[in-house]
CSV table of N, CA and C in Angstrom, one decimal:
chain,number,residue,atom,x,y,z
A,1399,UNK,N,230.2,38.6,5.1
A,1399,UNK,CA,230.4,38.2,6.4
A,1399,UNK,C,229.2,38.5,7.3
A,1400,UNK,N,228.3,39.4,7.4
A,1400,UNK,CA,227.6,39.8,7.7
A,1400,UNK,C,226.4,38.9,7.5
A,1401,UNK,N,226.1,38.5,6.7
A,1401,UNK,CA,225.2,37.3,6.2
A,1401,UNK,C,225.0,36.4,6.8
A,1402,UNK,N,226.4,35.8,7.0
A,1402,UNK,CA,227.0,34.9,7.7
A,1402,UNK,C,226.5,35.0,9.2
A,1403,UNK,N,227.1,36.1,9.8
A,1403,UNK,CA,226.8,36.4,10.8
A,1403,UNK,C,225.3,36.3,11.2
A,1404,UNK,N,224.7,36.8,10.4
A,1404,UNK,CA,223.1,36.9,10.8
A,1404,UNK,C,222.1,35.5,10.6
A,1405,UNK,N,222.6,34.7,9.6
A,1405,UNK,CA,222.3,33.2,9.3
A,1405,UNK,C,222.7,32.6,10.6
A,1406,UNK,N,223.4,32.4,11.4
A,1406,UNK,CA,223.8,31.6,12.2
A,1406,UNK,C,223.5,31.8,13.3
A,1407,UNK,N,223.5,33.2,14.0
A,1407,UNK,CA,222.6,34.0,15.0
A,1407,UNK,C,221.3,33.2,15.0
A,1408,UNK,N,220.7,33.2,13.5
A,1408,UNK,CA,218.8,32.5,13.4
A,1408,UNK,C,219.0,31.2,13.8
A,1409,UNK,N,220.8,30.7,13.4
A,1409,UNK,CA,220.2,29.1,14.1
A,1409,UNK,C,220.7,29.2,15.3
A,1410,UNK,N,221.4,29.9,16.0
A,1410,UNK,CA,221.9,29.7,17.2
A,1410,UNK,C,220.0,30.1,18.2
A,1411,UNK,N,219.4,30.4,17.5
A,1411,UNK,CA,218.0,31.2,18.4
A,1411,UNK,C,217.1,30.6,18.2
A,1412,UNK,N,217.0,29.4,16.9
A,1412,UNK,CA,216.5,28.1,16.9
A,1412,UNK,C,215.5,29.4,16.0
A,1413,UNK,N,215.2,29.8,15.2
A,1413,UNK,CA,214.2,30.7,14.7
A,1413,UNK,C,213.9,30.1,13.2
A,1414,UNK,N,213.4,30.6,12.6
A,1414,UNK,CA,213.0,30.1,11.6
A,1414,UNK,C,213.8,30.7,10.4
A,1415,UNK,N,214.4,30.0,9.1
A,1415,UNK,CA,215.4,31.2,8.2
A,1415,UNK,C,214.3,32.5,7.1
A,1416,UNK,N,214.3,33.7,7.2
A,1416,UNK,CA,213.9,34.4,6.5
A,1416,UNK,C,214.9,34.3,5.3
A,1417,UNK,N,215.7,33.7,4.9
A,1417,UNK,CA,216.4,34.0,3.7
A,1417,UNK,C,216.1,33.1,2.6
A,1418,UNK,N,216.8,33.2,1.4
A,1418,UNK,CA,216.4,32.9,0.1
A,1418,UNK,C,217.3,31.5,0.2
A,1419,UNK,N,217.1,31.1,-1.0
A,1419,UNK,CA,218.2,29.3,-1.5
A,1419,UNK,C,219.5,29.8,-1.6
A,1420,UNK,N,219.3,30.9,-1.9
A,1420,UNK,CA,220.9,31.6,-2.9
A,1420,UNK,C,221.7,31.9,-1.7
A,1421,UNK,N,220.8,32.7,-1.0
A,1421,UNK,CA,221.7,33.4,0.8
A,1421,UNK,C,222.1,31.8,1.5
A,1422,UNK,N,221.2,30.9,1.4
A,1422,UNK,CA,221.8,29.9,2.6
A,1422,UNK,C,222.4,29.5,1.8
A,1423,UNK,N,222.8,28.9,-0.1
A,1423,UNK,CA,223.6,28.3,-0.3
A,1423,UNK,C,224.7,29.1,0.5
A,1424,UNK,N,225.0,30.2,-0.2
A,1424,UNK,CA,226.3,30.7,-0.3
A,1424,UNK,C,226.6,30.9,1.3
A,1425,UNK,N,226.1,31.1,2.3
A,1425,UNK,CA,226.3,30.6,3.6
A,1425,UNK,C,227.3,29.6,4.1
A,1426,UNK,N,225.9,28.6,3.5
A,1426,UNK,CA,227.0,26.8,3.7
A,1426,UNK,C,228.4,27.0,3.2
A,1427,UNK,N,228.2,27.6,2.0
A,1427,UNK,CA,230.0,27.5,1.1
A,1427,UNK,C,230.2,28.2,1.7
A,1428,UNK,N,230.0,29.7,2.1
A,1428,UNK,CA,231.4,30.5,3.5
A,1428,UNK,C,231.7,29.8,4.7
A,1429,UNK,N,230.5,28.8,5.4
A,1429,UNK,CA,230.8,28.7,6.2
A,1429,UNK,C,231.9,26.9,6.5
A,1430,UNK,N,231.6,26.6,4.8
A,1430,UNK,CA,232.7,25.0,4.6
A,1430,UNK,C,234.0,25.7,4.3
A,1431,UNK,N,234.2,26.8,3.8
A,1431,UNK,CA,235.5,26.9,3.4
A,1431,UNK,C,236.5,28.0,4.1
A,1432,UNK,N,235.5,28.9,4.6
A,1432,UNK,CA,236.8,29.9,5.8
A,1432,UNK,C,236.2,29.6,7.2
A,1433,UNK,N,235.5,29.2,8.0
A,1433,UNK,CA,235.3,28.9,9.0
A,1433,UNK,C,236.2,28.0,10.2
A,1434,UNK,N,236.6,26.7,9.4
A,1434,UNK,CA,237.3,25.7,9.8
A,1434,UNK,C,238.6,26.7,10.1
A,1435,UNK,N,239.4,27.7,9.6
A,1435,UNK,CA,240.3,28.0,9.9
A,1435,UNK,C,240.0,29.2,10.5
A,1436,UNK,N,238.7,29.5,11.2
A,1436,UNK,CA,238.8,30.8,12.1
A,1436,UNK,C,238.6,29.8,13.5
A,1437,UNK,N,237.5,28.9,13.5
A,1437,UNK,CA,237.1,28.7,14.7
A,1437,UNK,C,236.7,26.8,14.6
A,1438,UNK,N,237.3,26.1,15.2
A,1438,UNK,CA,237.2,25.0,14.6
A,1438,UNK,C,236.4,23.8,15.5
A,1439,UNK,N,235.8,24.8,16.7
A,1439,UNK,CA,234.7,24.1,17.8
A,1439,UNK,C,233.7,24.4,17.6
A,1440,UNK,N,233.2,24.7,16.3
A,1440,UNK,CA,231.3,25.2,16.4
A,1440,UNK,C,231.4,23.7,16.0
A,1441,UNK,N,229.6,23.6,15.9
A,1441,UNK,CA,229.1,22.6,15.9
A,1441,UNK,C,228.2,22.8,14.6
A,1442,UNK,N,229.0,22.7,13.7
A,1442,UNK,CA,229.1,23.0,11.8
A,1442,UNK,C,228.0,22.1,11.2
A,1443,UNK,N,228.2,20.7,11.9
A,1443,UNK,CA,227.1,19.5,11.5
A,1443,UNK,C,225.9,19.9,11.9
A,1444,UNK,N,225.6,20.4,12.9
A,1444,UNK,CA,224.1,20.7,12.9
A,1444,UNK,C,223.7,22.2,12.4
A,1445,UNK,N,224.8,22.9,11.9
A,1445,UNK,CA,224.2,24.3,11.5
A,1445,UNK,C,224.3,23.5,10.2
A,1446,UNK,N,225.0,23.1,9.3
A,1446,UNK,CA,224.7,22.0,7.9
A,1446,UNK,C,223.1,21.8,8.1
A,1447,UNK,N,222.8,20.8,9.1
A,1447,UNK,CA,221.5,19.8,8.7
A,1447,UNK,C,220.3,21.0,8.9
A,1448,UNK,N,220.9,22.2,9.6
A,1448,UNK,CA,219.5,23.5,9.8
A,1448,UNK,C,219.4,24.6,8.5
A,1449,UNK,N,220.7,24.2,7.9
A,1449,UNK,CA,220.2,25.6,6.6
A,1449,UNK,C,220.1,24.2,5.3
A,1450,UNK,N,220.3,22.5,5.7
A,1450,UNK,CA,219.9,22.0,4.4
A,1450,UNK,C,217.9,21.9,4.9
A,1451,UNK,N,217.6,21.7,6.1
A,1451,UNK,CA,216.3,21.7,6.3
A,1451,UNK,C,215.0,23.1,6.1
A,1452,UNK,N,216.0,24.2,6.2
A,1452,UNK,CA,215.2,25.6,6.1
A,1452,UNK,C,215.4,25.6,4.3
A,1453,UNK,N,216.3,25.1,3.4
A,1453,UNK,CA,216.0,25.0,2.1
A,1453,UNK,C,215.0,24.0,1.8
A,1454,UNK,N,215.1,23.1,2.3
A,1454,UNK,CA,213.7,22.2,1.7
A,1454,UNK,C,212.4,22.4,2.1
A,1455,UNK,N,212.6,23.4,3.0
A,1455,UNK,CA,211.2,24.5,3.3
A,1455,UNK,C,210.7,25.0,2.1
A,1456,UNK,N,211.8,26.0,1.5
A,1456,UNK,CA,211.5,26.7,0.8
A,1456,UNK,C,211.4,26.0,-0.8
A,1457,UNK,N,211.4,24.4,-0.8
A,1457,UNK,CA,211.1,24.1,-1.9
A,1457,UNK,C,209.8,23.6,-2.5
């Protein structure tokens, strides 16, 4: 959760990701599969297209 927490902080701050492929995958999957049922007004699509763009950084 914490992870979580701090990945999304970086995009809410428009910053750049210090994290690995493994941390953002598993990100995206926490944040496709329990998120929708905590809070279901973020704006998911563009935190999607910022941790698929901060991985292709790192490729």
């Amino acid at each position: 959760m914490q992870l979580w927490e701090d990945v999304k902080q970086a995009y809410k701050n428009k910053a750049e990701s210090i994290y690995s492929i493994e941390e953002l995958i598993f990100v995206l999957n926490y944040d496709f599969a329990v998120m929708p049922y905590q809070n279901s007004e973020e704006d998911d699509l563009g935190f999607y297209k910022w941790i698929f763009i901060e991985i292709s950084k790192l490729n």
